[in-house]
């Protein structure tokens, strides 16, 4: 049992912190910018809440963050009252935000200066994965720090992998998003085509999902896509944030991502349609628009 702090009681952080408490058996202190969510978490799980990230991190062995983007992450770590001003030497900062590899390297350096460890640890598996404690966690950092952090991360994960040095977790998450972007657009086009052709989409998917075209997206999203339902899941705004990180990194490393860049623009169209909070499968709404 360890002393743990968790910063960011969002869709993901709230249940992840819960698993650290219940499944991990750790002593958990949470912080959330909007205090009501932290209070609600304490009511549900019985841990503690703190008034600032620094106060939550005081005395903790492991400090988790799961906020929005790079700037949000900087604000709760190296900003005023950020966790690094409260962390003790030897403690480990584990960041679950989907952010850039650059900010991961920045935080690693800042943590090192304080005698602390750092692991970038973005996740995949969505809200359901977080609620069920079965996320896939892609880590970057040194092996010794990872070995200490892994048993704690295990409380909310089904798969935890060390992908390489600091930043490698974020780079792996970028690959995850590149793969998703193309697959979802392909699936949207397939369903759109099937509707235009007058076929029964359920019947089509029932058959082709067992063959080479099958995917997680097809299995888990075709029903809601066919019904035009998008008010759930991983928001288009988040996906655009992720694809911006991906395309910036690609400009840096010279990777060619023509389909990803195109799908990013398609998500821009979905935002224009008012779909900022729609699930990423809403690429179909753009095609079905009359
Ligand atoms: N949702 C998913 O399916 C999913 C899947 C994989 C990865 N992710 C990634 O996980 C991260 C969190 O996603 P989420 O869905 O949990 O988001 P969310 O529900 O919008 O929660 C974001 C959390 O970050 C806090 N926050 C944001 N900016 C802040 C700042 N400047 N200072 C302090 N706190 C701040 C928010 O506090 P308030 O409550 O005060 O707003 C909230 O607790 C994102 O990087 C996202 O891309 C999400």
CSV table of C-alpha atoms in Angstrom, one decimal, residues 17-277:
chain,number,residue,atom,x,y,z
A,17,UNK,CA,-8.4,7.2,-8.9
A,18,UNK,CA,-11.2,5.0,-7.6
A,19,UNK,CA,-9.4,1.8,-8.7
A,20,UNK,CA,-6.2,3.0,-7.1
A,21,UNK,CA,-8.2,3.2,-3.8
A,22,UNK,CA,-10.4,0.1,-4.0
A,23,UNK,CA,-8.4,-2.4,-6.2
A,24,UNK,CA,-4.9,-1.1,-5.4
A,25,UNK,CA,-5.7,-0.6,-1.7
A,26,UNK,CA,-3.7,2.7,-1.7
A,27,UNK,CA,-4.2,5.8,0.4
A,28,UNK,CA,-5.5,8.3,-2.2
A,29,UNK,CA,-5.7,12.1,-2.0
A,30,UNK,CA,-7.4,13.8,-5.0
A,31,UNK,CA,-7.4,17.3,-6.4
A,32,UNK,CA,-9.7,18.8,-9.0
A,33,UNK,CA,-9.9,22.4,-10.3
A,34,UNK,CA,-13.7,22.3,-9.8
A,35,UNK,CA,-13.8,21.3,-6.2
A,36,UNK,CA,-17.3,19.7,-6.3
A,37,UNK,CA,-16.0,16.7,-8.3
A,38,UNK,CA,-13.3,16.0,-5.8
A,39,UNK,CA,-15.8,16.2,-3.0
A,40,UNK,CA,-18.1,13.8,-4.8
A,41,UNK,CA,-15.2,11.4,-5.3
A,42,UNK,CA,-14.4,11.5,-1.5
A,43,UNK,CA,-18.0,10.8,-0.7
A,44,UNK,CA,-18.0,7.8,-3.1
A,45,UNK,CA,-14.6,6.3,-2.2
A,46,UNK,CA,-13.7,7.7,1.2
A,47,UNK,CA,-10.2,9.1,0.4
A,48,UNK,CA,-9.1,12.7,1.0
A,49,UNK,CA,-9.2,15.8,-1.2
A,50,UNK,CA,-6.8,18.7,-1.2
A,51,UNK,CA,-7.1,22.4,-2.1
A,52,UNK,CA,-4.1,22.5,-4.5
A,53,UNK,CA,-2.2,20.0,-6.6
A,54,UNK,CA,0.9,20.7,-4.4
A,55,UNK,CA,-1.0,20.0,-1.2
A,56,UNK,CA,-2.4,16.7,-2.7
A,57,UNK,CA,1.2,15.6,-3.6
A,58,UNK,CA,2.7,16.3,-0.2
A,59,UNK,CA,4.1,13.1,1.2
A,60,UNK,CA,2.9,11.0,-1.7
A,61,UNK,CA,5.0,8.2,-3.1
A,62,UNK,CA,3.2,8.3,-6.5
A,63,UNK,CA,1.5,11.3,-8.0
A,64,UNK,CA,-0.9,10.8,-11.0
A,65,UNK,CA,-2.1,13.5,-13.4
A,66,UNK,CA,-4.9,13.2,-16.0
A,67,UNK,CA,-5.9,16.6,-17.3
A,68,UNK,CA,-6.6,18.0,-20.8
A,69,UNK,CA,-3.6,19.2,-22.8
A,70,UNK,CA,0.0,20.2,-22.6
A,71,UNK,CA,-0.8,23.6,-21.0
A,72,UNK,CA,-3.2,22.2,-18.5
A,73,UNK,CA,-0.5,19.6,-17.6
A,74,UNK,CA,2.2,22.3,-17.1
A,75,UNK,CA,-0.2,24.3,-14.9
A,76,UNK,CA,-0.9,21.4,-12.5
A,77,UNK,CA,2.8,20.2,-12.4
A,78,UNK,CA,5.3,23.1,-12.8
A,79,UNK,CA,2.8,26.0,-12.4
A,80,UNK,CA,2.0,27.8,-9.2
A,81,UNK,CA,1.0,25.3,-6.5
A,82,UNK,CA,1.8,22.5,-9.0
A,83,UNK,CA,2.6,19.0,-7.8
A,84,UNK,CA,6.3,19.4,-8.2
A,85,UNK,CA,6.4,22.1,-5.5
A,86,UNK,CA,4.8,19.6,-3.1
A,87,UNK,CA,6.5,16.3,-4.0
A,88,UNK,CA,9.2,14.7,-1.8
A,89,UNK,CA,12.5,13.5,-3.2
A,90,UNK,CA,12.2,9.9,-4.5
A,91,UNK,CA,8.5,10.2,-5.4
A,92,UNK,CA,7.3,9.4,-8.9
A,93,UNK,CA,5.1,11.5,-11.1
A,94,UNK,CA,3.0,9.4,-13.6
A,95,UNK,CA,1.2,11.4,-16.2
A,96,UNK,CA,-1.9,9.8,-17.9
A,97,UNK,CA,-2.8,12.9,-20.0
A,98,UNK,CA,-2.6,12.5,-23.8
A,99,UNK,CA,0.0,15.1,-24.4
A,100,UNK,CA,3.1,15.8,-26.5
A,101,UNK,CA,6.4,13.9,-26.1
A,102,UNK,CA,8.0,17.3,-25.7
A,103,UNK,CA,6.1,18.2,-22.5
A,104,UNK,CA,6.9,14.7,-21.2
A,105,UNK,CA,10.7,15.5,-21.6
A,106,UNK,CA,10.2,18.9,-20.0
A,107,UNK,CA,8.5,17.3,-17.0
A,108,UNK,CA,11.0,14.6,-16.7
A,109,UNK,CA,13.8,17.2,-16.5
A,110,UNK,CA,11.8,19.3,-13.9
A,111,UNK,CA,11.1,16.1,-11.8
A,112,UNK,CA,14.7,15.1,-12.0
A,113,UNK,CA,15.8,18.5,-10.6
A,114,UNK,CA,13.6,17.7,-7.5
A,115,UNK,CA,15.0,14.2,-7.1
A,116,UNK,CA,11.8,12.7,-8.4
A,117,UNK,CA,11.0,10.2,-11.1
A,118,UNK,CA,8.7,10.7,-14.1
A,119,UNK,CA,6.8,8.3,-16.4
A,120,UNK,CA,4.6,9.5,-19.3
A,121,UNK,CA,1.7,7.0,-19.3
A,122,UNK,CA,-1.1,7.9,-21.7
A,123,UNK,CA,-4.0,5.5,-21.9
A,124,UNK,CA,-6.3,3.8,-24.4
A,125,UNK,CA,-9.6,2.1,-23.7
A,126,UNK,CA,-12.0,5.1,-23.2
A,127,UNK,CA,-14.4,5.8,-20.5
A,128,UNK,CA,-15.5,2.2,-20.2
A,129,UNK,CA,-11.9,1.0,-19.9
A,130,UNK,CA,-11.3,3.5,-17.1
A,131,UNK,CA,-14.5,2.6,-15.3
A,132,UNK,CA,-13.8,-1.2,-15.6
A,133,UNK,CA,-10.1,-0.7,-14.7
A,134,UNK,CA,-8.9,-2.4,-18.0
A,135,UNK,CA,-7.0,0.4,-19.7
A,136,UNK,CA,-4.0,-0.1,-21.9
A,137,UNK,CA,-1.1,2.1,-20.6
A,138,UNK,CA,1.8,3.1,-22.8
A,139,UNK,CA,4.8,4.2,-20.7
A,140,UNK,CA,8.0,6.1,-21.3
A,141,UNK,CA,10.8,6.4,-18.9
A,142,UNK,CA,13.7,4.5,-17.3
A,143,UNK,CA,13.3,0.9,-16.4
A,144,UNK,CA,13.9,1.3,-12.6
A,145,UNK,CA,11.3,4.0,-12.3
A,146,UNK,CA,8.8,2.0,-14.4
A,147,UNK,CA,9.3,-1.2,-12.3
A,148,UNK,CA,8.3,0.8,-9.2
A,149,UNK,CA,5.3,2.5,-10.9
A,150,UNK,CA,3.9,-0.6,-12.7
A,151,UNK,CA,2.4,-2.4,-9.8
A,152,UNK,CA,0.5,0.8,-8.8
A,153,UNK,CA,-0.6,1.5,-12.4
A,154,UNK,CA,-1.9,-2.1,-12.6
A,155,UNK,CA,-4.9,-1.1,-10.4
A,156,UNK,CA,-6.6,0.5,-13.4
A,157,UNK,CA,-5.0,-1.4,-16.3
A,158,UNK,CA,-5.2,-4.6,-18.3
A,159,UNK,CA,-1.9,-4.0,-20.2
A,160,UNK,CA,1.0,-1.8,-19.1
A,161,UNK,CA,4.0,-1.6,-21.4
A,162,UNK,CA,7.3,0.3,-21.2
A,163,UNK,CA,7.8,1.5,-24.8
A,164,UNK,CA,11.2,3.2,-24.3
A,165,UNK,CA,12.8,6.3,-22.8
A,166,UNK,CA,10.7,9.3,-21.6
A,167,UNK,CA,8.3,10.4,-24.3
A,168,UNK,CA,8.0,6.9,-25.8
A,169,UNK,CA,4.6,6.4,-24.2
A,170,UNK,CA,3.2,9.6,-25.8
A,171,UNK,CA,4.8,8.6,-29.2
A,172,UNK,CA,3.0,5.2,-28.9
A,173,UNK,CA,-0.3,6.8,-28.1
A,174,UNK,CA,0.2,9.0,-31.3
A,175,UNK,CA,0.5,5.8,-33.3
A,176,UNK,CA,-2.7,4.5,-31.6
A,177,UNK,CA,-4.5,7.7,-32.8
A,178,UNK,CA,-3.0,7.5,-36.3
A,179,UNK,CA,-4.4,3.9,-36.6
A,180,UNK,CA,-7.8,4.9,-35.2
A,181,UNK,CA,-8.2,7.9,-37.6
A,182,UNK,CA,-7.9,5.9,-40.8
A,183,UNK,CA,-9.9,2.9,-39.5
A,184,UNK,CA,-12.9,5.1,-38.4
A,185,UNK,CA,-13.0,7.0,-41.7
A,186,UNK,CA,-12.9,3.7,-43.6
A,187,UNK,CA,-15.7,2.3,-41.5
A,188,UNK,CA,-17.7,5.5,-41.9
A,189,UNK,CA,-17.3,5.2,-45.7
A,190,UNK,CA,-18.2,1.5,-45.7
A,191,UNK,CA,-21.4,2.1,-43.7
A,192,UNK,CA,-22.3,5.2,-45.8
A,193,UNK,CA,-21.8,3.2,-49.0
A,194,UNK,CA,-23.9,0.3,-47.6
A,195,UNK,CA,-26.8,2.6,-46.9
A,196,UNK,CA,-26.6,4.2,-50.3
A,197,UNK,CA,-26.6,0.7,-51.8
A,198,UNK,CA,-29.8,-0.1,-49.8
A,199,UNK,CA,-28.1,-3.0,-47.8
A,200,UNK,CA,-29.0,-4.1,-44.3
A,201,UNK,CA,-25.9,-2.7,-42.4
A,202,UNK,CA,-26.4,-5.1,-39.4
A,203,UNK,CA,-26.3,-8.0,-41.8
A,204,UNK,CA,-23.3,-6.7,-43.6
A,205,UNK,CA,-21.3,-6.1,-40.4
A,206,UNK,CA,-22.4,-9.5,-39.0
A,207,UNK,CA,-20.6,-11.1,-42.0
A,208,UNK,CA,-17.7,-8.9,-42.8
A,209,UNK,CA,-16.6,-8.3,-39.1
A,210,UNK,CA,-15.6,-12.0,-39.1
A,211,UNK,CA,-13.3,-11.5,-42.0
A,212,UNK,CA,-10.2,-9.3,-42.7
A,213,UNK,CA,-12.2,-6.0,-42.4
A,214,UNK,CA,-13.1,-6.6,-38.7
A,215,UNK,CA,-11.9,-4.1,-36.1
A,216,UNK,CA,-12.6,-2.8,-32.6
A,217,UNK,CA,-14.3,0.2,-34.1
A,218,UNK,CA,-16.5,-2.0,-36.3
A,219,UNK,CA,-17.5,-4.3,-33.4
A,220,UNK,CA,-18.1,-1.5,-30.9
A,221,UNK,CA,-19.4,1.4,-33.0
A,222,UNK,CA,-21.3,0.1,-36.1
A,223,UNK,CA,-24.7,0.0,-34.2
A,224,UNK,CA,-24.6,3.5,-32.9
A,225,UNK,CA,-23.2,4.8,-36.3
A,226,UNK,CA,-26.0,3.1,-38.1
A,227,UNK,CA,-28.5,4.7,-35.7
A,228,UNK,CA,-26.8,8.1,-36.1
A,229,UNK,CA,-26.1,8.3,-32.3
A,230,UNK,CA,-23.0,10.2,-31.3
A,231,UNK,CA,-23.7,11.7,-27.9
A,232,UNK,CA,-21.2,9.5,-26.0
A,233,UNK,CA,-17.6,8.3,-26.1
A,234,UNK,CA,-14.3,9.9,-27.1
A,235,UNK,CA,-15.1,13.6,-28.1
A,236,UNK,CA,-14.1,15.0,-31.5
A,237,UNK,CA,-12.5,18.0,-29.7
A,238,UNK,CA,-10.1,15.6,-27.9
A,239,UNK,CA,-9.4,13.7,-31.1
A,240,UNK,CA,-8.5,17.0,-32.8
A,241,UNK,CA,-6.2,17.9,-29.9
A,242,UNK,CA,-4.5,14.4,-30.3
A,243,UNK,CA,-4.2,14.7,-34.1
A,244,UNK,CA,-2.6,18.2,-33.7
A,245,UNK,CA,0.0,16.6,-31.4
A,246,UNK,CA,0.5,13.8,-34.0
A,247,UNK,CA,0.9,16.1,-37.0
A,248,UNK,CA,3.3,18.4,-35.1
A,249,UNK,CA,5.4,15.5,-34.1
A,250,UNK,CA,5.3,14.2,-37.8
A,251,UNK,CA,6.6,17.6,-39.0
A,252,UNK,CA,9.5,17.1,-36.6
A,253,UNK,CA,10.4,13.5,-37.4
A,254,UNK,CA,9.5,13.7,-41.1
A,255,UNK,CA,6.8,11.0,-41.1
A,256,UNK,CA,4.3,11.2,-43.9
A,257,UNK,CA,0.7,11.1,-42.7
A,258,UNK,CA,-1.5,12.1,-45.6
A,259,UNK,CA,-4.6,10.1,-44.4
A,260,UNK,CA,-4.3,11.3,-40.8
A,261,UNK,CA,-4.0,15.0,-42.0
A,262,UNK,CA,-7.1,14.5,-44.2
A,263,UNK,CA,-9.2,12.9,-41.4
A,264,UNK,CA,-8.1,15.7,-39.1
A,265,UNK,CA,-9.8,18.1,-41.5
A,266,UNK,CA,-12.9,15.9,-41.7
A,267,UNK,CA,-13.1,16.2,-37.9
A,268,UNK,CA,-12.9,20.0,-38.4
A,269,UNK,CA,-16.0,19.7,-40.6
A,270,UNK,CA,-17.8,17.7,-37.8
A,271,UNK,CA,-16.9,20.5,-35.3
A,272,UNK,CA,-18.5,22.9,-37.8
A,273,UNK,CA,-21.7,20.8,-37.7
A,274,UNK,CA,-21.7,21.3,-33.9
A,275,UNK,CA,-20.2,17.9,-33.1
A,276,UNK,CA,-17.4,19.1,-30.7
A,277,UNK,CA,-18.5,16.6,-28.0
